[in-house]
Amino acid sequence: MRRALLVLTAITFVTWIGTRMTAVALPLVALVETGEVWATGLVGGMAGLPLLTVGWWGRGLRDRLVSGRALAAVMAVSAVGLAVVPMAALAGRVDVFALCASGLLTGAAGALLGPAQRALVADLADVHVAEGGKAGSARWLAWQDLAHRLSMILAPPAGAWLVVAWGTQPLLWCEALVVALAAVVMFAVPAARPHEQTPEDETTESVSALNVMRSHPQVAAGILMAGVGGICWFGYSLGLAVLGVEHGQPGALIAAGMSGYGTASVITSLLVPLVIDRLPRVPLMAVSWVVLGTTFVLLPTAAPSLAGIAALAAVGGAAMPWGIAALNALISEQTTGAERRAAFTVQTVLHSGGSSLGLLVGGGLIGWAGTGPVLVATGVAQMLAAAGAALWAGKARGTANTGAGVIPHRAPAAPARLPPLPPARRP
C-alpha cells in the first residue's frame, strides 16, 4: 500500500502541474485565435460550472471512484478536454464552442478527481496502518497537500517559460499527453479493499452531503471555515491588485503578496506531515483561519511597503496548511466509504466554488466599498466564522461526550478493527 500511496501522490503533483500550466496557455490561445479579450476567461468560467453543481450530477459517480482504474477513466476525460483546443486550432476553428467544451470536460473531471484522490489516499492509508504501517491518513493527505502547493509555485513560471520557448499549442498537446500517461500509471493503484462489499457500498444512494454534515459536526465546522475562507479570498487577490494601483504600484503588491504567501505555505507544508498526528483538529483549524483573517485586516496598514505586504502574506501562508491538514485529517478519521467521498466533495465545492463566487462579486464590492474596508471585512468574517464554528463543534462534541467539550485528537480506532487482509491482488 505504501507504493500505491506514493504513486497516487506523485500523480496528484503531475496533474496539478498540468492544470496550472494550462491556466497560463489557454487564455493566450483564446486571445490569439478569437481576437476577443472576453474569450480568455471562457474556459475557466465554464470549468467552474461542473464544480458548483457536482453535488447534483456527480453523486452517483463519486461513489464508484474507489480505485486507480476508476480514477484513470476520469483522468482520460481530462486529457480529452485538454486536447480539444489544440485540436480545434489545427483545424483553424477555435471558437466559443471549442472553449466551452474544453472548460466543461476539464471542469467535470477536476470536480470528481480532486475529492476522489483524497478519499482514495485516506482509504489506502487506513489499510496501510492495518498492515503495520506507521503513517496514517492525516500524514499522507498532508503530503498530498504539499504536492498541490508545490505545483502552485512551480507551474506558473514554468508554463510562462514554455509558452515562450515552445508556443501555446505544443504546450497544450504536451499537457494532454502527460495527463493521459498519468492515467495509464493510475491503473497501478488498487482499490483499498476490492475484495469487500459493505452494506454502505450497497446503499450509496442514501448517503447525502447534508446527512454527513449533520452526523459529523466537527467536519461540518471545518468545512464551514474553509467555505467562508474561499468566499473571502477575493479580498486578498483582488484587494491587493487594486491596492497596488491605488498606491501607484500596479502589479507590485499582488506579486509580493502571492510570493510571500506561496513560499511560506510550501515551507510550512514540509513540516506539517511530521507533526500533524500530535495536534488537536478543531483548535488547529480555528487558529489557522483566525491568523489568515488577521493578516487580511492588517494588509491595508502595510501598503505600500512591498516588504510589509510580503511579510504579512507569509504569516497567512504559513498558517493555512495547518488548517487544511487538520480538516483533511478530520474527514479521513471520522468518515469512511461513501460518507468520506461526500465530505471531500462538499469541502471542494464550498472552498473552490466559494472562491469562484467571491471573485465574481468581489470586484463590484471593492468598487462600492473601497479596498481597505473590504480587506478588513473579509478578514473579520473569517475570524468570526472560525470562532463560531469552533464553539459550535465544541458544544456538539461536548453533548456527545457528556460535556467533555473539544478534546485533543486521538488516533482513530477504525483501522485497528479492520479484518485481516487476504493476499494482495493486482488490479
Short mmCIF file of C-alpha atoms in Angstrom, two decimals:
data_model
loop_
_atom_site.label_atom_id
_atom_site.label_comp_id
_atom_site.label_asym_id
_atom_site.label_seq_id
_atom_site.Cartn_x
_atom_site.Cartn_y
_atom_site.Cartn_z
CA MET A 1 0.00 0.00 0.00
CA ARG A 2 2.88 2.39 0.63
CA ARG A 3 3.92 2.09 -3.00
CA ALA A 4 0.37 2.80 -4.17
CA LEU A 5 0.21 5.87 -1.92
CA LEU A 6 3.50 7.17 -3.33
CA VAL A 7 2.25 6.68 -6.88
CA LEU A 8 -1.03 8.44 -6.11
CA THR A 9 0.77 11.39 -4.52
CA ALA A 10 3.12 11.70 -7.49
CA ILE A 11 0.21 11.63 -9.94
CA THR A 12 -1.53 14.38 -7.95
CA PHE A 13 1.58 16.53 -8.35
CA VAL A 14 1.82 15.88 -12.09
CA THR A 15 -1.85 16.59 -12.77
CA TRP A 16 -1.79 19.81 -10.78
CA ILE A 17 1.32 20.96 -12.63
CA GLY A 18 -0.52 20.37 -15.90
CA THR A 19 -3.64 22.17 -14.68
CA ARG A 20 -1.73 25.28 -13.67
CA MET A 21 0.33 25.35 -16.86
CA THR A 22 -2.90 25.12 -18.82
CA ALA A 23 -4.16 28.18 -16.94
CA VAL A 24 -1.23 30.08 -18.44
CA ALA A 25 -1.53 28.78 -22.02
CA LEU A 26 -5.27 28.63 -22.67
CA PRO A 27 -6.06 32.35 -22.30
CA LEU A 28 -3.30 33.13 -24.81
CA VAL A 29 -4.66 30.61 -27.31
CA ALA A 30 -8.17 32.01 -26.90
CA LEU A 31 -6.94 35.58 -27.44
CA VAL A 32 -4.79 34.78 -30.48
CA GLU A 33 -7.34 32.55 -32.19
CA THR A 34 -10.52 34.54 -31.50
CA GLY A 35 -9.18 38.07 -31.14
CA GLU A 36 -11.65 38.62 -28.28
CA VAL A 37 -10.40 39.54 -24.81
CA TRP A 38 -13.56 38.25 -23.14
CA ALA A 39 -12.85 34.76 -24.52
CA THR A 40 -9.66 34.46 -22.44
CA GLY A 41 -11.65 33.58 -19.30
CA LEU A 42 -14.23 31.41 -21.01
CA VAL A 43 -12.53 28.06 -20.33
CA GLY A 44 -12.02 28.85 -16.66
CA GLY A 45 -15.56 30.14 -16.30
CA MET A 46 -17.08 27.07 -17.90
CA ALA A 47 -14.87 24.82 -15.77
CA GLY A 48 -16.46 26.32 -12.67
CA LEU A 49 -19.98 25.21 -13.61
CA PRO A 50 -19.40 21.46 -13.10
CA LEU A 51 -17.67 22.19 -9.80
CA LEU A 52 -20.59 24.16 -8.41
CA THR A 53 -23.10 21.51 -9.48
CA VAL A 54 -21.10 18.32 -8.84
CA GLY A 55 -23.16 17.57 -5.74
CA TRP A 56 -26.13 17.05 -8.05
CA TRP A 57 -24.78 15.39 -11.21
CA GLY A 58 -21.78 13.63 -9.63
CA ARG A 59 -23.44 11.96 -6.66
CA GLY A 60 -23.75 8.55 -8.28
CA LEU A 61 -20.35 8.78 -9.96
CA ARG A 62 -18.31 9.73 -6.92
CA ASP A 63 -19.35 6.56 -5.10
CA ARG A 64 -17.74 4.49 -7.86
CA LEU A 65 -14.38 6.27 -7.80
CA VAL A 66 -12.77 3.89 -5.32
CA SER A 67 -9.79 2.57 -7.30
CA GLY A 68 -6.99 3.70 -9.56
CA ARG A 69 -8.79 2.15 -12.52
CA ALA A 70 -11.85 4.36 -11.93
CA LEU A 71 -9.74 7.48 -11.42
CA ALA A 72 -7.86 6.69 -14.63
CA ALA A 73 -11.12 6.95 -16.57
CA VAL A 74 -11.74 10.42 -15.11
CA MET A 75 -8.20 11.48 -15.98
CA ALA A 76 -8.76 10.29 -19.54
CA VAL A 77 -11.73 12.66 -19.77
CA SER A 78 -9.48 15.46 -18.52
CA ALA A 79 -6.88 14.63 -21.19
CA VAL A 80 -9.57 14.81 -23.88
CA GLY A 81 -10.68 18.17 -22.53
CA LEU A 82 -7.12 19.48 -22.67
CA ALA A 83 -6.77 18.28 -26.26
CA VAL A 84 -9.98 19.94 -27.52
CA VAL A 85 -8.48 23.41 -28.00
CA PRO A 86 -5.23 22.41 -29.77
CA MET A 87 -7.22 20.04 -31.99
CA ALA A 88 -9.57 22.90 -32.88
CA ALA A 89 -6.55 25.13 -33.52
CA LEU A 90 -5.17 22.62 -36.01
CA ALA A 91 -8.46 22.81 -37.86
CA GLY A 92 -8.49 26.59 -37.61
CA ARG A 93 -11.74 26.56 -35.63
CA VAL A 94 -11.01 27.74 -32.09
CA ASP A 95 -14.36 29.30 -31.28
CA VAL A 96 -16.72 29.66 -28.35
CA PHE A 97 -17.94 26.08 -28.67
CA ALA A 98 -14.42 24.61 -28.51
CA LEU A 99 -13.52 26.75 -25.50
CA CYS A 100 -16.75 25.85 -23.70
CA ALA A 101 -16.30 22.14 -24.44
CA SER A 102 -12.75 22.21 -23.10
CA GLY A 103 -13.85 24.00 -19.94
CA LEU A 104 -16.78 21.68 -19.29
CA LEU A 105 -14.76 18.49 -19.78
CA THR A 106 -11.76 19.56 -17.69
CA GLY A 107 -14.04 21.11 -15.06
CA ALA A 108 -16.17 17.98 -14.73
CA ALA A 109 -13.08 15.78 -14.47
CA GLY A 110 -11.49 18.07 -11.89
CA ALA A 111 -14.65 18.28 -9.78
CA LEU A 112 -14.67 14.48 -9.47
CA LEU A 113 -10.94 13.84 -9.39
CA GLY A 114 -9.87 16.08 -6.50
CA PRO A 115 -12.20 14.66 -3.83
CA ALA A 116 -11.77 11.11 -5.19
CA GLN A 117 -7.99 11.32 -4.94
CA ARG A 118 -8.13 12.48 -1.32
CA ALA A 119 -10.68 9.83 -0.41
CA LEU A 120 -8.61 7.08 -2.02
CA VAL A 121 -5.48 8.30 -0.23
CA ALA A 122 -7.35 8.06 3.07
CA ASP A 123 -8.70 4.59 2.19
CA LEU A 124 -5.26 3.27 1.26
CA ALA A 125 -3.68 4.86 4.32
CA ASP A 126 -6.19 3.10 6.59
CA VAL A 127 -5.21 -0.24 5.09
CA HIS A 128 -1.53 0.71 5.31
CA VAL A 129 -1.91 1.27 9.07
CA ALA A 130 -3.82 -2.01 9.43
CA GLU A 131 -0.90 -3.76 7.76
CA GLY A 132 1.55 -2.30 10.28
CA GLY A 133 2.47 0.99 8.60
CA LYS A 134 3.18 4.00 10.80
CA ALA A 135 1.94 6.84 8.58
CA GLY A 136 -1.83 7.24 8.70
CA SER A 137 -4.28 9.13 6.55
CA ALA A 138 -3.60 12.54 8.15
CA ARG A 139 0.07 12.36 7.24
CA TRP A 140 -0.46 11.08 3.70
CA LEU A 141 -3.08 13.74 2.99
CA ALA A 142 -0.63 16.36 4.25
CA TRP A 143 1.97 15.08 1.79
CA GLN A 144 -0.62 15.31 -0.97
CA ASP A 145 -1.36 18.90 0.02
CA LEU A 146 2.37 19.62 -0.18
CA ALA A 147 2.38 18.34 -3.77
CA HIS A 148 -0.55 20.63 -4.51
CA ARG A 149 1.24 23.67 -3.07
CA LEU A 150 4.48 22.91 -4.89
CA SER A 151 2.55 22.98 -8.15
CA MET A 152 1.27 26.45 -7.25
CA ILE A 153 4.84 27.71 -7.03
CA LEU A 154 6.49 25.80 -9.87
CA ALA A 155 3.87 25.55 -12.59
CA PRO A 156 3.01 29.20 -13.46
CA PRO A 157 6.60 30.36 -14.17
CA ALA A 158 7.37 27.06 -15.92
CA GLY A 159 4.25 27.44 -18.04
CA ALA A 160 5.15 31.02 -18.95
CA TRP A 161 8.68 29.98 -19.96
CA LEU A 162 7.45 27.05 -22.04
CA VAL A 163 4.93 29.28 -23.81
CA VAL A 164 7.85 31.45 -24.93
CA ALA A 165 10.10 28.50 -25.76
CA TRP A 166 7.56 26.18 -27.43
CA GLY A 167 4.45 28.18 -28.11
CA THR A 168 0.96 27.66 -26.69
CA GLN A 169 -0.29 24.81 -28.86
CA PRO A 170 2.71 22.48 -28.35
CA LEU A 171 2.43 23.11 -24.60
CA LEU A 172 -1.25 22.15 -24.59
CA TRP A 173 -0.50 18.99 -26.58
CA CYS A 174 2.25 18.11 -24.12
CA GLU A 175 -0.04 18.62 -21.13
CA ALA A 176 -2.76 16.44 -22.65
CA LEU A 177 -0.19 13.70 -23.30
CA VAL A 178 1.22 13.92 -19.77
CA VAL A 179 -2.25 13.61 -18.21
CA ALA A 180 -3.03 10.66 -20.49
CA LEU A 181 0.20 8.92 -19.42
CA ALA A 182 -0.60 9.65 -15.77
CA ALA A 183 -3.97 7.96 -16.32
CA VAL A 184 -2.17 4.87 -17.54
CA VAL A 185 0.08 4.87 -14.46
CA MET A 186 -3.01 5.26 -12.28
CA PHE A 187 -4.01 1.70 -13.21
CA ALA A 188 -1.26 0.56 -10.84
CA VAL A 189 -3.17 1.99 -7.87
CA PRO A 190 -5.54 -0.63 -6.44
CA ALA A 191 -8.78 -0.18 -4.58
CA ALA A 192 -8.25 -0.11 -0.83
CA ARG A 193 -10.40 -3.22 -0.33
CA PRO A 194 -11.52 -4.64 -3.66
CA HIS A 195 -12.49 -7.93 -2.02
CA GLU A 196 -15.01 -6.34 0.37
CA GLN A 197 -18.59 -5.25 -0.22
CA THR A 198 -20.01 -3.45 2.77
CA PRO A 199 -23.63 -2.55 3.39
CA GLU A 200 -22.63 1.08 2.98
CA ASP A 201 -21.29 0.39 -0.51
CA GLU A 202 -24.58 -1.23 -1.45
CA THR A 203 -26.67 1.75 -0.34
CA THR A 204 -24.63 4.71 -1.56
CA GLU A 205 -27.74 6.41 -2.90
CA SER A 206 -28.87 7.04 0.71
CA VAL A 207 -25.69 8.95 1.58
CA SER A 208 -26.20 12.68 1.19
CA ALA A 209 -23.82 15.51 1.97
CA LEU A 210 -26.35 17.09 4.33
CA ASN A 211 -26.66 13.90 6.37
CA VAL A 212 -22.88 13.60 6.57
CA MET A 213 -22.59 17.16 7.89
CA ARG A 214 -25.31 16.53 10.47
CA SER A 215 -23.66 13.32 11.65
CA HIS A 216 -20.19 14.86 11.95
CA PRO A 217 -20.42 18.39 13.38
CA GLN A 218 -16.66 18.81 13.69
CA VAL A 219 -16.24 18.04 9.98
CA ALA A 220 -19.08 20.44 9.21
CA ALA A 221 -17.41 23.15 11.29
CA GLY A 222 -14.13 22.73 9.42
CA ILE A 223 -15.85 22.79 6.04
CA LEU A 224 -17.74 25.93 7.08
CA MET A 225 -14.45 27.66 7.93
CA ALA A 226 -12.98 26.62 4.58
CA GLY A 227 -16.10 27.74 2.71
CA VAL A 228 -16.08 31.21 4.26
CA GLY A 229 -12.34 31.42 3.58
CA GLY A 230 -12.91 30.55 -0.06
CA ILE A 231 -15.58 33.23 -0.48
CA CYS A 232 -13.38 35.83 1.22
CA TRP A 233 -10.27 35.04 -0.81
CA PHE A 234 -11.16 37.74 -3.36
CA GLY A 235 -10.37 40.30 -0.66
CA TYR A 236 -6.76 39.16 -0.82
CA SER A 237 -6.27 38.54 -4.53
CA LEU A 238 -8.39 41.36 -5.98
CA GLY A 239 -7.80 43.62 -2.98
CA LEU A 240 -4.03 43.58 -3.30
CA ALA A 241 -4.23 44.11 -7.06
CA VAL A 242 -6.44 47.19 -6.64
CA LEU A 243 -4.44 48.42 -3.64
CA GLY A 244 -1.31 48.41 -5.78
CA VAL A 245 -2.98 50.57 -8.39
CA GLU A 246 -4.19 52.99 -5.73
CA HIS A 247 -0.61 53.40 -4.46
CA GLY A 248 0.90 53.81 -7.90
CA GLN A 249 2.46 50.32 -7.92
CA PRO A 250 0.29 48.28 -10.29
CA GLY A 251 1.11 44.58 -10.04
CA ALA A 252 3.78 45.04 -7.38
CA LEU A 253 1.70 44.47 -4.24
CA ILE A 254 -0.10 41.41 -5.55
CA ALA A 255 3.20 39.93 -6.73
CA ALA A 256 4.78 40.49 -3.31
CA GLY A 257 1.74 39.08 -1.54
CA MET A 258 1.44 35.98 -3.68
CA SER A 259 5.18 35.29 -3.49
CA GLY A 260 5.25 35.62 0.29
CA TYR A 261 2.11 33.54 0.74
CA GLY A 262 3.14 30.76 -1.65
CA THR A 263 6.71 30.43 -0.40
CA ALA A 264 5.71 30.31 3.26
CA SER A 265 2.91 27.81 2.62
CA VAL A 266 5.26 25.43 0.82
CA ILE A 267 7.93 25.65 3.53
CA THR A 268 5.33 25.04 6.23
CA SER A 269 3.87 22.12 4.28
CA LEU A 270 7.20 20.33 4.65
CA LEU A 271 6.75 20.36 8.43
CA VAL A 272 3.03 19.61 8.68
CA PRO A 273 3.18 15.85 7.85
CA LEU A 274 5.76 15.30 10.58
CA VAL A 275 3.64 16.61 13.45
CA ILE A 276 0.01 16.62 12.30
CA ASP A 277 -0.82 13.42 14.21
CA ARG A 278 0.04 15.11 17.52
CA LEU A 279 -2.18 18.17 17.17
CA PRO A 280 -5.88 18.73 18.02
CA ARG A 281 -8.00 19.20 14.92
CA VAL A 282 -10.68 21.82 15.60
CA PRO A 283 -8.44 24.25 17.55
CA LEU A 284 -5.81 23.97 14.82
CA MET A 285 -8.35 24.82 12.11
CA ALA A 286 -9.72 27.75 14.08
CA VAL A 287 -6.30 29.23 14.81
CA SER A 288 -5.28 28.84 11.17
CA TRP A 289 -8.27 30.78 9.82
CA VAL A 290 -8.07 33.42 12.57
CA VAL A 291 -4.43 34.09 11.70
CA LEU A 292 -5.24 34.36 7.99
CA GLY A 293 -8.14 36.71 8.72
CA THR A 294 -5.91 38.86 10.89
CA THR A 295 -3.44 39.29 8.03
CA PHE A 296 -6.31 40.48 5.80
CA VAL A 297 -7.20 43.14 8.37
CA LEU A 298 -3.58 44.35 8.64
CA LEU A 299 -2.74 44.40 4.92
CA PRO A 300 -4.03 47.96 4.26
CA THR A 301 -1.77 49.28 7.03
CA ALA A 302 1.30 47.67 5.43
CA ALA A 303 0.78 49.20 1.98
CA PRO A 304 2.65 50.44 0.01
CA SER A 305 5.63 48.62 1.57
CA LEU A 306 6.45 45.55 -0.52
CA ALA A 307 8.38 44.03 2.38
CA GLY A 308 5.47 44.60 4.75
CA ILE A 309 2.96 43.06 2.36
CA ALA A 310 5.21 40.05 1.73
CA ALA A 311 5.80 39.53 5.46
CA LEU A 312 2.09 39.63 6.33
CA ALA A 313 1.26 37.35 3.41
CA ALA A 314 3.94 34.92 4.59
CA VAL A 315 2.29 34.76 8.02
CA GLY A 316 -1.03 33.87 6.40
CA GLY A 317 0.64 31.38 4.05
CA ALA A 318 2.41 29.69 6.96
CA ALA A 319 -0.86 29.31 8.87
CA MET A 320 -3.01 27.92 6.09
CA PRO A 321 -1.50 24.40 5.58
CA TRP A 322 -2.24 23.57 9.22
CA GLY A 323 -5.95 24.27 8.84
CA ILE A 324 -6.25 22.35 5.58
CA ALA A 325 -4.32 19.38 7.01
CA ALA A 326 -6.49 19.34 10.14
CA LEU A 327 -9.70 19.35 8.07
CA ASN A 328 -8.45 16.57 5.79
CA ALA A 329 -7.47 14.58 8.87
CA LEU A 330 -10.89 15.05 10.47
CA ILE A 331 -12.68 13.87 7.35
CA SER A 332 -10.46 10.82 6.98
CA GLU A 333 -10.76 9.88 10.66
CA GLN A 334 -14.48 10.42 11.22
CA THR A 335 -15.88 9.11 7.92
CA THR A 336 -15.45 6.07 5.70
CA GLY A 337 -16.69 4.87 2.33
CA ALA A 338 -19.42 6.91 0.66
CA GLU A 339 -19.58 9.35 3.60
CA ARG A 340 -15.89 10.10 3.18
CA ARG A 341 -16.25 10.81 -0.52
CA ALA A 342 -19.29 13.01 0.09
CA ALA A 343 -17.43 15.03 2.73
CA PHE A 344 -14.41 15.62 0.50
CA THR A 345 -16.76 16.67 -2.31
CA VAL A 346 -18.51 19.22 -0.09
CA GLN A 347 -15.14 20.55 1.02
CA THR A 348 -14.09 21.08 -2.60
CA VAL A 349 -17.38 22.63 -3.69
CA LEU A 350 -17.62 25.10 -0.82
CA HIS A 351 -13.97 26.15 -0.79
CA SER A 352 -13.17 26.23 -4.52
CA GLY A 353 -16.71 27.13 -5.56
CA GLY A 354 -16.78 29.81 -2.89
CA SER A 355 -13.58 31.27 -4.32
CA SER A 356 -15.19 31.49 -7.76
CA LEU A 357 -18.30 33.12 -6.31
CA GLY A 358 -16.22 35.61 -4.35
CA LEU A 359 -14.24 36.59 -7.43
CA LEU A 360 -17.49 37.01 -9.36
CA VAL A 361 -18.91 39.61 -6.98
CA GLY A 362 -15.70 40.85 -5.36
CA GLY A 363 -14.79 43.45 -7.94
CA GLY A 364 -18.15 45.16 -7.54
CA LEU A 365 -17.86 45.14 -3.74
CA ILE A 366 -14.40 46.66 -3.83
CA GLY A 367 -15.58 49.32 -6.26
CA TRP A 368 -18.51 50.16 -4.00
CA ALA A 369 -16.95 50.00 -0.51
CA GLY A 370 -13.24 50.55 -1.20
CA THR A 371 -10.24 48.26 -0.92
CA GLY A 372 -9.38 48.84 2.73
CA PRO A 373 -12.88 48.26 4.13
CA VAL A 374 -13.31 45.12 2.02
CA LEU A 375 -10.00 43.68 3.23
CA VAL A 376 -10.97 44.37 6.83
CA ALA A 377 -14.49 42.95 6.34
CA THR A 378 -13.28 39.73 4.70
CA GLY A 379 -10.67 39.29 7.41
CA VAL A 380 -13.17 39.79 10.23
CA ALA A 381 -15.62 37.42 8.51
CA GLN A 382 -13.03 34.63 8.53
CA MET A 383 -12.17 35.26 12.16
CA LEU A 384 -15.81 35.23 13.25
CA ALA A 385 -16.55 32.11 11.18
CA ALA A 386 -13.59 30.30 12.73
CA ALA A 387 -14.56 31.24 16.27
CA GLY A 388 -18.23 30.47 15.79
CA ALA A 389 -17.64 27.15 14.05
CA ALA A 390 -15.14 26.07 16.71
CA LEU A 391 -17.60 26.89 19.52
CA TRP A 392 -20.38 25.03 17.71
CA ALA A 393 -18.15 21.99 17.17
CA GLY A 394 -17.08 22.07 20.80
CA LYS A 395 -20.67 22.24 22.01
CA ALA A 396 -21.71 19.37 19.73
CA ARG A 397 -18.73 17.28 20.84
CA GLY A 398 -19.44 18.08 24.46
CA THR A 399 -23.04 16.92 24.12
CA ALA A 400 -21.88 13.67 22.54
CA ASN A 401 -19.23 13.13 25.21
CA THR A 402 -21.17 14.16 28.38
CA GLY A 403 -19.84 17.70 28.44
CA ALA A 404 -16.25 16.92 27.60
CA GLY A 405 -16.02 19.80 25.10
CA VAL A 406 -13.39 19.92 22.41
CA ILE A 407 -10.77 17.36 23.32
CA PRO A 408 -7.34 16.77 21.78
CA HIS A 409 -7.15 14.48 18.80
CA ARG A 410 -6.92 10.79 19.43
CA ALA A 411 -5.76 8.36 16.80
CA PRO A 412 -8.74 6.74 15.08
CA ALA A 413 -9.55 3.21 16.13
CA ALA A 414 -11.20 2.22 12.86
CA PRO A 415 -8.10 0.85 11.11
CA ALA A 416 -7.35 -1.46 14.03
CA ARG A 417 -10.79 -3.03 13.68
CA LEU A 418 -10.38 -3.90 10.04
CA PRO A 419 -10.48 -7.62 9.34
CA PRO A 420 -7.29 -9.32 8.14
CA LEU A 421 -6.48 -8.74 4.51
CA PRO A 422 -6.22 -11.61 2.08
CA PRO A 423 -3.18 -11.84 -0.24
CA ALA A 424 -2.83 -8.64 -2.27
CA ARG A 425 -4.31 -8.70 -5.75
CA ARG A 426 -3.01 -6.83 -8.71
CA PRO A 427 -5.60 -4.63 -10.44
#
